[in-house]
Amino acid sequence: MKFNSTRVRRTIGAIGIVAAAALVVSGCSVTGASTASGEKGSGTGTINALFMKQAGYSEANIDEMITKFEAANPKIKVKPTFVAYEALHDKIVTSAPAGTYDVVHMDVIWPAEFASKGLITNVTKDFPASWKTKMLGGALSSAEYKGQYYGVPWGPSTKLFFFNKTMLAKVGATADDVKTWAGVLTVAKKLKAAGVVKYPLSWSWNQAEALICDYAVMLGSFGGSFTDSSGKLDVNNAAGVEALTWMKKTIDDGLTDPASLTFLEDDTDKSMASGKTAMELNWESTLRDQNDPKISKVVGQIAVSAPPAGPTGLNPGVNGSMALAIPSKSKHQAAAWKFIEFITSEAEQDKYAVSSMTNWKNSYTKTDITKTNPQVFAAAGVAYDSMISRPAVANYNSVSQILQVEIQNALLGKKTPQQAMDDAVKAANAAS
Amino acid sequence: MKRATRNSILIHIAAWVVAIVILAPFGWMVVASITPQRVLITTPLQWIPDSWDFSRYVTIFSGGSDGVGTTFRAAMGNSIVVAVGTVLISMVVGILGAYAFARLRFRFRRAVLILFLATYMLPQIALLIPLYLILNSLELLDTTTGLIFVDCALVIPFVLWILSNYFMTIPDELEEAARIDGTTRMGALFYVVLPAARPGIFAAIMFAFLLAWDEFMYALIFTSSDAAKTLPVAISEFAGRYTTDFGLVAAGGILAALPPIIVAIIFQRYVVSGMAAGAVKG
Amino acid sequence: MTVASAKQTTGSSPTPVKRRKRFDRQGRMAFWLLLPAGVAVFGVIIYPMFRTLLVSLFQVNSALATVTPFVGLGNYEHVLASPDFWASMGRTLYFTLVSTALELVLGLAVAGLLNAKLKARWLFRTIVVIPWALPTIVNAAMWKGIFNAQYGSLNALLSQLGIIKDYQVWLGDPTLALNMVIIADVWKTVPLVAFFLLAGLTSIPTELYEAAQLDRASWPRIFRSVVLPMLVPSISIVLVLRTVEAFKVFDIIYAMTRGGPINGTETVAYYAYQTAFSDQNFGVGSALSYIIVVVILALSAVYLRLLRRSDMSLL
């Protein structure tokens, strides 16, 4: 054994020297990625586009848009690839050195990371000044970092408040009673007492980004924000702790389904669709599921509104917009830009307003567009007015991880809300 | 005599218990895959539904809208190509190498074998990014060829190990006799050793197939489209997207599990003899 | 045993000179026979291995980093000083020890049953092989469905049997969730272990049992003094294989819990993946993967040493 392991070690050592030498000779960077940058390209050829498959535009929608784009630009072919949201970030990262994709779908929380690390192209000079006023502010932030643009917004998004009208009616409550979180609690208690539903509320409180989105809504309604003026996380202030305390109390009072801690948005969505939940926060597009008789037992019973207001009277939605960006190693950046221009255009976004909201302010005034999805347009119009953003920091992922863990610590009663938030702030500010 | 009967009864009862523990979760997945969604989400759960619903299988086999069916069928094809390709290459390469380990005396023999086996201890994450770049420069990203390439590196050490152990149990005399008759070493390998090593080879095939079919991390990072995505990746996306349509996930899971289960059932009896003779002693 | 016989044949060459020549010829042949396997395996892993080792010595904060300061062992120090790392290491050790121990004990029992004189033994073997063949991702999805807090069959079963009153959130508590993942993993892996051990069992000569039975030895004694010693090689291999595999566990975590809740199921391989790809901290992530390699090597060495009682031909 001993004899052999020395052998092995010696062999490995020898190969190591050879490898190191080869590295010096070839003059590569440490990661092995070539240092050559991407190219504009001729504006023709095949471009690879990476999309998220989930809420928002469906695969069928996107295929249709591509067909139209290819008809208008015969010299460009678009090859779409769809991955789950959970796999999207890592896919963009792993594919970055190879320049596999020419267009990537990006979440509002990533521009800081991708831009500061040089993964995506700065498109500020191609970005028309008029777009900055014609697009919704919340949507714009999904493509912006430090005043520069790294992509084009493609659908703003926020969490809205969904409630089951029929269930609420059983305890004599209406939409007016759930305009504030205090009202929501009162109605929830009545629903529980009347036995209409065992747990009136459910949330997406799995250890995932979904939890931060829900927390952001509560934080905003308690008048807080994630960071102080210097950009440091400070959720251990009064509002941050109160929001968390409020969340924890709904579990203790038996109003929130304890299964929420294993839920993503899809699970809360289906929990409501199966009639086990009376009220939830979720993305706009989920109304589609609630009214789909194939998966829903509550067709026609669900109403949607802007998030209820907190004690401060504020009711911001969480900014969940997405954008399309061009990876910096792409060799077809000109063609990619043409494609992005096309599918983010007002005309295209208007056509698919049932799937995803549009980022053009103008669309919200066109009655023929808003009537395709009236409930969501009404609620979203209000919610987009004020949105709370998650911190735009380059190490957002680790900050978010820390928050997820500490919030769950409080929700499961392992720490007091104050303690949890103190620890989160300490860990996050040490990491940055 | 009495004691023997009692023992036999106890053994049979134990076997029943084991069989139930194994079959219950799997059986529930089968039932769930043909239970209507509205029954699956009722509490208390109705174990045997009032009606059967085969629509999920229909969706998977013929559905095209929004990609569930298309993606699944493509992934099934990719998985078969990758698994079969990996098994073929690994077996050919493995048989040659195993013969060398079992029959030839050469310097560093043990060290080389240990080096092969030690590769098993490397976690795949340690290789991901550089491998991604290699595959990219060879234009093998998002191709089944690329996956076969990296999967072989995982499977070959196993094949080498199982086969070289088995080859060693085949008496040398058989081969010597053939070689006295003028057969070359390669001839002896093909006409004498291989036929005698059938159980070991079948065991190796089964191992290789299950390993290749089950591989997840490489496929997750190196593939992204229907051109090369394998079933484990497709199922994980599936499960992420239809979290509470357990029936659909179950139907997909069962179909994804069918090929390896069939292979395992066919080859299972050789595995015991294939490993009993050599591998496990090694 | 087998090696001994092979050695005898090669050793039977008449003169030392001729023997050496034959050795060289065999060496050359071995080289050519092993070349394809060597290329296929090491061609794929050598370069990435050293690239990753190299990266672990630098600060690499982006997949496209151009500025990568050399930090020596700084990344390793960073990892070893991080409480998150030690927590994930602890969880991984717990996962490894508990799942491997359960798999070994249950696997031994199932192997015994597989070897017993059963009616319809072929059917029993066919059933036992199913979990082994089930892909890990499917297994994870299946158990995730079974453990579901709202519709899961475990909740339904236990509450209909009157064992629990309220539906439990099986994956909602960090410790419980880790144990539930272990159950899923054990269910899938016991058959594999059982078949490995069965192979060892069947190679025990029946005369040994008969002799022991003639001595009127009790079953526990036969097990302890005949079966177990003969099984040591099989057990040691299973232990090493399972320990390595458990220590690298990634896919079942990815598919079942994604490390949650409260990082309760975040194993060290998942932590390394997160660090490298989600946080884009490639230097630290690479250091982490090398630390995993070192721990696996150390554990394997310890096992092999502890269990190295009988002569093993190849390991």
PDB file of N, CA, C and O in Angstrom, chain A residues 212-243:
ATOM      1  N   ILE A 212     -36.728  34.904  -0.444  1.00  0.00           N
ATOM      2  CA  ILE A 212     -36.299  36.299  -0.386  1.00  0.00           C
ATOM      3  C   ILE A 212     -37.356  37.194  -1.039  1.00  0.00           C
ATOM      4  O   ILE A 212     -37.611  38.309  -0.595  1.00  0.00           O
ATOM      5  N   CYS A 213     -37.985  36.693  -2.109  1.00  0.00           N
ATOM      6  CA  CYS A 213     -39.020  37.483  -2.776  1.00  0.00           C
ATOM      7  C   CYS A 213     -40.191  37.744  -1.827  1.00  0.00           C
ATOM      8  O   CYS A 213     -40.685  38.870  -1.738  1.00  0.00           O
ATOM      9  N   ASP A 214     -40.624  36.700  -1.127  1.00  0.00           N
ATOM     10  CA  ASP A 214     -41.725  36.896  -0.182  1.00  0.00           C
ATOM     11  C   ASP A 214     -41.313  37.829   0.958  1.00  0.00           C
ATOM     12  O   ASP A 214     -42.067  38.699   1.380  1.00  0.00           O
ATOM     13  N   TYR A 215     -40.097  37.617   1.456  1.00  0.00           N
ATOM     14  CA  TYR A 215     -39.623  38.461   2.540  1.00  0.00           C
ATOM     15  C   TYR A 215     -39.537  39.913   2.076  1.00  0.00           C
ATOM     16  O   TYR A 215     -39.880  40.835   2.824  1.00  0.00           O
ATOM     17  N   ALA A 216     -39.115  40.105   0.821  1.00  0.00           N
ATOM     18  CA  ALA A 216     -38.988  41.471   0.297  1.00  0.00           C
ATOM     19  C   ALA A 216     -40.328  42.195   0.345  1.00  0.00           C
ATOM     20  O   ALA A 216     -40.400  43.381   0.720  1.00  0.00           O
ATOM     21  N   VAL A 217     -41.412  41.493  -0.020  1.00  0.00           N
ATOM     22  CA  VAL A 217     -42.737  42.122   0.001  1.00  0.00           C
ATOM     23  C   VAL A 217     -43.084  42.549   1.421  1.00  0.00           C
ATOM     24  O   VAL A 217     -43.546  43.672   1.665  1.00  0.00           O
ATOM     25  N   MET A 218     -42.858  41.650   2.385  1.00  0.00           N
ATOM     26  CA  MET A 218     -43.184  41.975   3.775  1.00  0.00           C
ATOM     27  C   MET A 218     -42.306  43.117   4.280  1.00  0.00           C
ATOM     28  O   MET A 218     -42.775  44.043   4.937  1.00  0.00           O
ATOM     29  N   LEU A 219     -41.011  43.026   3.950  1.00  0.00           N
ATOM     30  CA  LEU A 219     -40.066  44.056   4.367  1.00  0.00           C
ATOM     31  C   LEU A 219     -40.522  45.416   3.858  1.00  0.00           C
ATOM     32  O   LEU A 219     -40.578  46.399   4.607  1.00  0.00           O
ATOM     33  N   GLY A 220     -40.898  45.469   2.576  1.00  0.00           N
ATOM     34  CA  GLY A 220     -41.329  46.724   1.979  1.00  0.00           C
ATOM     35  C   GLY A 220     -42.582  47.257   2.654  1.00  0.00           C
ATOM     36  O   GLY A 220     -42.700  48.455   2.909  1.00  0.00           O
ATOM     37  N   SER A 221     -43.515  46.358   2.978  1.00  0.00           N
ATOM     38  CA  SER A 221     -44.768  46.840   3.558  1.00  0.00           C
ATOM     39  C   SER A 221     -44.567  47.321   4.984  1.00  0.00           C
ATOM     40  O   SER A 221     -45.366  48.085   5.504  1.00  0.00           O
ATOM     41  N   PHE A 222     -43.491  46.865   5.625  1.00  0.00           N
ATOM     42  CA  PHE A 222     -43.169  47.401   6.946  1.00  0.00           C
ATOM     43  C   PHE A 222     -42.261  48.629   6.832  1.00  0.00           C
ATOM     44  O   PHE A 222     -41.724  49.100   7.821  1.00  0.00           O
ATOM     45  N   GLY A 223     -42.076  49.095   5.621  1.00  0.00           N
ATOM     46  CA  GLY A 223     -41.328  50.327   5.402  1.00  0.00           C
ATOM     47  C   GLY A 223     -39.824  50.161   5.402  1.00  0.00           C
ATOM     48  O   GLY A 223     -39.090  51.138   5.489  1.00  0.00           O
ATOM     49  N   GLY A 224     -39.358  48.940   5.299  1.00  0.00           N
ATOM     50  CA  GLY A 224     -37.910  48.733   5.333  1.00  0.00           C
ATOM     51  C   GLY A 224     -37.318  48.560   3.950  1.00  0.00           C
ATOM     52  O   GLY A 224     -38.023  48.565   2.940  1.00  0.00           O
ATOM     53  N   SER A 225     -36.004  48.460   3.910  1.00  0.00           N
ATOM     54  CA  SER A 225     -35.334  48.082   2.672  1.00  0.00           C
ATOM     55  C   SER A 225     -34.144  47.218   3.053  1.00  0.00           C
ATOM     56  O   SER A 225     -33.780  47.121   4.220  1.00  0.00           O
ATOM     57  N   PHE A 226     -33.547  46.568   2.040  1.00  0.00           N
ATOM     58  CA  PHE A 226     -32.485  45.603   2.346  1.00  0.00           C
ATOM     59  C   PHE A 226     -31.203  46.273   2.812  1.00  0.00           C
ATOM     60  O   PHE A 226     -30.506  45.781   3.671  1.00  0.00           O
ATOM     61  N   THR A 227     -30.895  47.418   2.169  1.00  0.00           N
ATOM     62  CA  THR A 227     -29.583  48.003   2.428  1.00  0.00           C
ATOM     63  C   THR A 227     -29.697  49.428   2.937  1.00  0.00           C
ATOM     64  O   THR A 227     -30.709  50.107   2.731  1.00  0.00           O
ATOM     65  N   ASP A 228     -28.646  49.879   3.615  1.00  0.00           N
ATOM     66  CA  ASP A 228     -28.608  51.287   4.033  1.00  0.00           C
ATOM     67  C   ASP A 228     -28.079  52.139   2.881  1.00  0.00           C
ATOM     68  O   ASP A 228     -27.824  51.627   1.796  1.00  0.00           O
ATOM     69  N   SER A 229     -27.885  53.427   3.147  1.00  0.00           N
ATOM     70  CA  SER A 229     -27.510  54.322   2.044  1.00  0.00           C
ATOM     71  C   SER A 229     -26.144  53.984   1.469  1.00  0.00           C
ATOM     72  O   SER A 229     -25.858  54.264   0.311  1.00  0.00           O
ATOM     73  N   SER A 230     -25.284  53.311   2.258  1.00  0.00           N
ATOM     74  CA  SER A 230     -23.964  52.969   1.729  1.00  0.00           C
ATOM     75  C   SER A 230     -23.968  51.621   1.025  1.00  0.00           C
ATOM     76  O   SER A 230     -22.931  51.136   0.590  1.00  0.00           O
ATOM     77  N   GLY A 231     -25.151  51.012   0.909  1.00  0.00           N
ATOM     78  CA  GLY A 231     -25.229  49.752   0.180  1.00  0.00           C
ATOM     79  C   GLY A 231     -24.950  48.537   1.040  1.00  0.00           C
ATOM     80  O   GLY A 231     -24.855  47.421   0.534  1.00  0.00           O
ATOM     81  N   LYS A 232     -24.829  48.726   2.349  1.00  0.00           N
ATOM     82  CA  LYS A 232     -24.584  47.583   3.236  1.00  0.00           C
ATOM     83  C   LYS A 232     -25.913  46.994   3.695  1.00  0.00           C
ATOM     84  O   LYS A 232     -26.877  47.728   3.949  1.00  0.00           O
ATOM     85  N   LEU A 233     -25.972  45.679   3.789  1.00  0.00           N
ATOM     86  CA  LEU A 233     -27.184  45.015   4.244  1.00  0.00           C
ATOM     87  C   LEU A 233     -27.514  45.489   5.660  1.00  0.00           C
ATOM     88  O   LEU A 233     -26.643  45.513   6.526  1.00  0.00           O
ATOM     89  N   ASP A 234     -28.770  45.915   5.880  1.00  0.00           N
ATOM     90  CA  ASP A 234     -29.118  46.298   7.265  1.00  0.00           C
ATOM     91  C   ASP A 234     -30.523  45.836   7.642  1.00  0.00           C
ATOM     92  O   ASP A 234     -31.288  46.562   8.261  1.00  0.00           O
ATOM     93  N   VAL A 235     -30.839  44.591   7.299  1.00  0.00           N
ATOM     94  CA  VAL A 235     -32.176  44.082   7.596  1.00  0.00           C
ATOM     95  C   VAL A 235     -32.395  43.828   9.086  1.00  0.00           C
ATOM     96  O   VAL A 235     -33.479  43.409   9.477  1.00  0.00           O
ATOM     97  N   ASN A 236     -31.374  44.070   9.909  1.00  0.00           N
ATOM     98  CA  ASN A 236     -31.591  43.887  11.348  1.00  0.00           C
ATOM     99  C   ASN A 236     -32.164  45.135  12.006  1.00  0.00           C
ATOM    100  O   ASN A 236     -32.206  45.250  13.223  1.00  0.00           O
ATOM    101  N   ASN A 237     -32.633  46.082  11.159  1.00  0.00           N
ATOM    102  CA  ASN A 237     -33.302  47.245  11.725  1.00  0.00           C
ATOM    103  C   ASN A 237     -34.744  46.899  12.090  1.00  0.00           C
ATOM    104  O   ASN A 237     -35.196  45.772  11.865  1.00  0.00           O
ATOM    105  N   ALA A 238     -35.460  47.863  12.628  1.00  0.00           N
ATOM    106  CA  ALA A 238     -36.808  47.600  13.147  1.00  0.00           C
ATOM    107  C   ALA A 238     -37.710  46.954  12.095  1.00  0.00           C
ATOM    108  O   ALA A 238     -38.305  45.902  12.346  1.00  0.00           O
ATOM    109  N   ALA A 239     -37.785  47.545  10.895  1.00  0.00           N
ATOM    110  CA  ALA A 239     -38.707  47.031   9.883  1.00  0.00           C
ATOM    111  C   ALA A 239     -38.338  45.606   9.479  1.00  0.00           C
ATOM    112  O   ALA A 239     -39.220  44.742   9.349  1.00  0.00           O
ATOM    113  N   GLY A 240     -37.051  45.368   9.302  1.00  0.00           N
ATOM    114  CA  GLY A 240     -36.600  44.046   8.876  1.00  0.00           C
ATOM    115  C   GLY A 240     -36.991  42.969   9.871  1.00  0.00           C
ATOM    116  O   GLY A 240     -37.434  41.877   9.493  1.00  0.00           O
ATOM    117  N   VAL A 241     -36.827  43.290  11.153  1.00  0.00           N
ATOM    118  CA  VAL A 241     -37.134  42.310  12.189  1.00  0.00           C
ATOM    119  C   VAL A 241     -38.644  42.165  12.361  1.00  0.00           C
ATOM    120  O   VAL A 241     -39.160  41.051  12.518  1.00  0.00           O
ATOM    121  N   GLU A 242     -39.367  43.290  12.297  1.00  0.00           N
ATOM    122  CA  GLU A 242     -40.828  43.229  12.431  1.00  0.00           C
ATOM    123  C   GLU A 242     -41.445  42.369  11.334  1.00  0.00           C
ATOM    124  O   GLU A 242     -42.335  41.552  11.584  1.00  0.00           O
ATOM    125  N   ALA A 243     -40.959  42.542  10.100  1.00  0.00           N
ATOM    126  CA  ALA A 243     -41.492  41.760   8.983  1.00  0.00           C
ATOM    127  C   ALA A 243     -41.313  40.273   9.255  1.00  0.00           C
ATOM    128  O   ALA A 243     -42.236  39.468   9.074  1.00  0.00           O
TER     129      ALA A 243
END
